[in-house]
Amino acid sequence: MQNTRLNSLFDLIVRNLALWFLNPWRRISLLMISFLFGFFMGTVAATTAGQRAVLDIVVAAFLVFLTEVSSRIVYRRPPKDRRLLWVESLNFLKVGFIYSLFVEAFKLGS
C-alpha cells in the first residue's frame, strides 16, 4: 500500500490508541463496556425476536452461529494472541451476550 498522508494519519491514530489502552484501568474499563454492550445486545435480541414469535428458531440458530464463530475466533489463537485488545473485547462481548440470554430465560421461566 502506498504511504499517503491519510495512511500515515490512520497509523498514527491507531498507534496512539494502542499506547492509550496500555494503561490497565483503561483496558479494564473498555472490557467492561464491551461486556455491558453484549448484555444490552442480548436483551435487545431476546425482546425483538420475542415480539413477532415467527422466526424464533431461525433467530436462535443465527445467535448460536454468531457465538460459535466468535468462540472460534478467540480460542483458535495461541494464548499469547488472546491478550490482544480486540480479541479480549470480542470475548467479553460474547460472554455478556450469553449471560443476558440466560437472564432473559430465567425471567421468562419465573
Coordinates of N, CA and C in Angstrom, one line a residue:
M1 N 0.8 -1.2 0.0 CA 0.0 0.0 0.0 C 0.9 1.2 0.0
Q2 N 0.5 2.2 -0.7 CA 1.2 3.5 -0.8 C 1.1 4.3 0.5
N3 N 2.2 4.9 0.9 CA 2.2 5.6 2.2 C 1.7 7.1 1.9
T4 N 0.4 7.3 2.0 CA -0.1 8.6 1.8 C -0.3 9.3 3.1
R5 N -0.7 10.5 3.1 CA -1.0 11.3 4.3 C -2.1 10.6 5.1
L6 N -3.1 10.1 4.4 CA -4.3 9.5 5.1 C -3.8 8.2 5.8
N7 N -3.0 7.4 5.1 CA -2.5 6.2 5.7 C -1.6 6.5 6.9
S8 N -0.8 7.5 6.8 CA 0.1 7.9 7.9 C -0.7 8.4 9.1
L9 N -1.8 9.2 8.8 CA -2.6 9.7 9.9 C -3.4 8.5 10.6
F10 N -3.9 7.6 9.8 CA -4.5 6.4 10.4 C -3.6 5.6 11.2
D11 N -2.4 5.4 10.7 CA -1.4 4.6 11.5 C -1.0 5.3 12.8
L12 N -0.9 6.7 12.8 CA -0.6 7.4 14.0 C -1.8 7.3 15.0
I13 N -3.0 7.4 14.5 CA -4.2 7.3 15.4 C -4.2 5.9 16.1
V14 N -4.0 4.9 15.3 CA -4.0 3.5 15.8 C -2.9 3.3 16.8
R15 N -1.7 3.8 16.5 CA -0.6 3.7 17.4 C -0.8 4.4 18.8
N16 N -1.4 5.6 18.7 CA -1.7 6.4 19.9 C -2.8 5.7 20.7
L17 N -3.8 5.2 20.1 CA -4.9 4.4 20.8 C -4.3 3.2 21.5
A18 N -3.4 2.5 20.8 CA -2.8 1.3 21.4 C -2.0 1.7 22.6
L19 N -1.3 2.8 22.5 CA -0.5 3.2 23.7 C -1.4 3.7 24.8
W20 N -2.6 4.3 24.4 CA -3.5 4.8 25.4 C -4.1 3.6 26.2
F21 N -4.4 2.5 25.5 CA -5.0 1.4 26.1 C -4.0 0.5 26.8
L22 N -2.8 0.8 26.9 CA -1.8 0.0 27.6 C -2.0 0.2 29.1
N23 N -2.6 1.3 29.5 CA -3.0 1.6 30.9 C -4.0 0.5 31.3
P24 N -3.7 -0.2 32.4 CA -4.6 -1.3 32.8 C -6.0 -0.9 33.1
W25 N -6.2 0.3 33.7 CA -7.6 0.8 34.1 C -8.4 1.1 32.8
R26 N -7.7 1.6 31.8 CA -8.4 1.9 30.6 C -8.8 0.6 29.9
R27 N -7.9 -0.3 29.9 CA -8.2 -1.6 29.3 C -9.4 -2.3 30.0
I28 N -9.4 -2.3 31.3 CA -10.4 -2.9 32.1 C -11.8 -2.2 31.8
S29 N -11.7 -0.9 31.8 CA -12.9 -0.2 31.5 C -13.5 -0.4 30.1
L30 N -12.6 -0.6 29.1 CA -13.1 -0.9 27.8 C -13.7 -2.3 27.8
L31 N -13.1 -3.3 28.5 CA -13.6 -4.6 28.5 C -14.9 -4.7 29.3
M32 N -15.1 -3.9 30.3 CA -16.4 -3.8 31.0 C -17.5 -3.2 30.1
I33 N -17.1 -2.2 29.3 CA -18.0 -1.6 28.4 C -18.4 -2.6 27.4
S34 N -17.5 -3.4 26.9 CA -17.8 -4.4 25.9 C -18.7 -5.5 26.5
F35 N -18.5 -5.8 27.8 CA -19.4 -6.8 28.4 C -20.8 -6.2 28.6
L36 N -20.9 -5.0 29.0 CA -22.2 -4.4 29.2 C -22.9 -4.2 27.8
F37 N -22.2 -3.9 26.8 CA -22.8 -3.7 25.4 C -23.3 -5.1 25.0
G38 N -22.5 -6.2 25.3 CA -23.0 -7.5 24.9 C -24.3 -7.9 25.7
F39 N -24.3 -7.5 27.0 CA -25.5 -7.7 27.8 C -26.7 -7.0 27.2
F40 N -26.5 -5.7 26.8 CA -27.6 -4.9 26.1 C -28.0 -5.6 24.8
M41 N -27.1 -6.0 24.0 CA -27.4 -6.6 22.7 C -28.2 -7.9 22.9
G42 N -27.9 -8.7 24.0 CA -28.6 -9.9 24.3 C -30.0 -9.6 24.7
T43 N -30.2 -8.6 25.4 CA -31.6 -8.2 25.8 C -32.4 -7.7 24.6
V44 N -31.7 -6.9 23.8 CA -32.4 -6.4 22.5 C -32.8 -7.6 21.6
A45 N -31.9 -8.5 21.5 CA -32.1 -9.7 20.6 C -33.3 -10.5 21.1
A46 N -33.3 -10.7 22.4 CA -34.4 -11.6 23.0 C -35.7 -10.9 22.9
T47 N -35.8 -9.6 23.2 CA -37.1 -8.9 23.2 C -37.6 -8.7 21.7
T48 N -36.7 -8.4 20.8 CA -37.2 -8.2 19.4 C -37.6 -9.5 18.8
A49 N -36.9 -10.6 19.1 CA -37.2 -11.9 18.5 C -38.5 -12.4 19.1
G50 N -38.7 -12.0 20.4 CA -40.0 -12.5 21.1 C -41.2 -11.7 20.7
Q51 N -41.1 -10.6 20.1 CA -42.2 -9.7 19.7 C -43.0 -10.4 18.6
R52 N -42.3 -10.9 17.6 CA -43.0 -11.4 16.4 C -43.4 -12.9 16.6
A53 N -42.5 -13.6 17.3 CA -42.7 -15.0 17.5 C -43.0 -15.8 16.3
V54 N -42.4 -15.4 15.2 CA -42.5 -16.1 13.9 C -41.2 -16.8 13.6
L55 N -40.1 -16.1 13.7 CA -38.8 -16.7 13.4 C -37.9 -17.0 14.6
D56 N -38.5 -17.5 15.6 CA -37.8 -17.8 16.9 C -36.7 -18.8 16.6
I57 N -36.9 -19.8 15.9 CA -35.9 -20.9 15.7 C -34.8 -20.4 14.8
V58 N -35.2 -19.6 13.8 CA -34.1 -19.1 12.9 C -33.3 -18.1 13.6
V59 N -33.8 -17.2 14.4 CA -33.1 -16.2 15.2 C -32.2 -16.9 16.2
A60 N -32.7 -17.9 16.9 CA -31.9 -18.7 17.8 C -30.7 -19.4 17.1
A61 N -30.9 -20.0 16.0 CA -29.9 -20.6 15.2 C -28.8 -19.6 14.8
F62 N -29.3 -18.4 14.4 CA -28.3 -17.4 14.0 C -27.5 -16.9 15.2
L63 N -28.1 -16.7 16.3 CA -27.4 -16.3 17.5 C -26.4 -17.3 18.0
V64 N -26.8 -18.6 17.9 CA -25.8 -19.6 18.3 C -24.6 -19.7 17.3
F65 N -24.9 -19.4 16.0 CA -23.9 -19.4 15.0 C -22.9 -18.2 15.3
L66 N -23.4 -17.1 15.6 CA -22.6 -15.9 15.9 C -21.7 -16.2 17.1
T67 N -22.3 -16.8 18.2 CA -21.5 -17.0 19.4 C -20.4 -18.1 19.1
E68 N -20.7 -19.1 18.3 CA -19.7 -20.1 17.9 C -18.6 -19.6 17.1
V69 N -19.0 -18.7 16.1 CA -17.9 -18.1 15.3 C -17.0 -17.2 16.2
S70 N -17.6 -16.4 17.1 CA -16.7 -15.6 17.9 C -15.9 -16.5 18.9
S71 N -16.4 -17.6 19.3 CA -15.6 -18.5 20.1 C -14.4 -19.1 19.3
R72 N -14.7 -19.4 18.1 CA -13.7 -20.0 17.2 C -12.6 -19.0 16.9
I73 N -13.0 -17.7 16.7 CA -12.0 -16.6 16.5 C -11.1 -16.5 17.8
V74 N -11.7 -16.5 18.9 CA -10.9 -16.3 20.2 C -10.1 -17.5 20.5
Y75 N -10.7 -18.7 20.5 CA -10.0 -19.8 21.1 C -9.1 -20.6 20.1
R76 N -9.1 -20.3 18.8 CA -8.2 -20.9 17.9 C -6.8 -20.2 17.9
R77 N -6.8 -19.1 18.6 CA -5.5 -18.4 18.7 C -4.6 -18.9 19.8
P78 N -3.3 -18.8 19.6 CA -2.5 -19.2 20.8 C -2.7 -18.3 22.0
P79 N -2.5 -18.8 23.2 CA -2.8 -18.0 24.4 C -2.1 -16.6 24.4
K80 N -1.0 -16.5 23.8 CA -0.4 -15.1 23.8 C -1.2 -14.1 22.9
D81 N -1.8 -14.6 21.8 CA -2.6 -13.7 21.0 C -4.0 -13.5 21.5
R82 N -4.4 -14.2 22.5 CA -5.7 -14.0 23.1 C -5.7 -12.7 24.0
R83 N -4.5 -12.2 24.3 CA -4.4 -11.0 25.1 C -4.5 -9.7 24.2
L84 N -4.7 -9.9 22.9 CA -4.9 -8.7 22.1 C -6.2 -8.0 22.5
L85 N -6.2 -6.7 22.4 CA -7.4 -6.0 22.9 C -8.7 -6.3 22.2
W86 N -8.6 -6.4 20.9 CA -9.9 -6.6 20.1 C -10.4 -8.1 20.3
V87 N -9.4 -9.0 20.6 CA -9.9 -10.4 20.8 C -10.5 -10.5 22.2
E88 N -9.9 -9.8 23.2 CA -10.5 -9.8 24.5 C -11.8 -9.1 24.5
S89 N -11.9 -8.0 23.8 CA -13.2 -7.3 23.7 C -14.3 -8.1 23.1
L90 N -13.9 -8.9 22.0 CA -14.9 -9.8 21.4 C -15.4 -10.8 22.3
N91 N -14.4 -11.4 23.1 CA -14.8 -12.4 24.1 C -15.7 -11.9 25.2
F92 N -15.4 -10.7 25.7 CA -16.2 -10.1 26.7 C -17.6 -9.8 26.2
L93 N -17.7 -9.3 24.9 CA -19.0 -9.1 24.3 C -19.8 -10.3 24.2
K94 N -19.1 -11.4 23.8 CA -19.8 -12.7 23.7 C -20.3 -13.2 25.1
V95 N -19.5 -13.1 26.1 CA -19.9 -13.5 27.4 C -21.1 -12.7 27.9
G96 N -21.0 -11.4 27.7 CA -22.1 -10.5 28.1 C -23.4 -10.9 27.4
F97 N -23.3 -11.2 26.1 CA -24.4 -11.6 25.3 C -25.1 -12.9 25.8
I98 N -24.2 -13.9 26.1 CA -24.7 -15.2 26.6 C -25.3 -15.0 28.0
Y99 N -24.7 -14.3 28.8 CA -25.2 -14.0 30.2 C -26.6 -13.4 30.1
S100 N -26.7 -12.4 29.2 CA -28.0 -11.7 29.0 C -29.1 -12.7 28.6
L101 N -28.8 -13.6 27.7 CA -29.8 -14.6 27.2 C -30.2 -15.5 28.4
F102 N -29.2 -15.9 29.2 CA -29.6 -16.7 30.4 C -30.5 -15.9 31.3
V103 N -30.2 -14.7 31.6 CA -31.0 -13.9 32.5 C -32.4 -13.7 31.9
E104 N -32.5 -13.5 30.6 CA -33.9 -13.4 29.9 C -34.6 -14.8 30.0
A105 N -33.9 -15.9 29.9 CA -34.6 -17.2 30.0 C -35.1 -17.4 31.5
F106 N -34.3 -17.0 32.5 CA -34.8 -17.1 33.8 C -35.9 -16.2 34.1
K107 N -36.0 -15.0 33.5 CA -37.1 -14.1 33.7 C -38.4 -14.7 33.1
L108 N -38.2 -15.3 31.9 CA -39.4 -15.9 31.3 C -39.9 -17.2 32.0
G109 N -38.9 -17.9 32.7 CA -39.3 -19.1 33.4 C -40.0 -18.9 34.7
S110 N -39.9 -17.7 35.3 CA -40.4 -17.4 36.6 C -41.8 -16.8 36.5

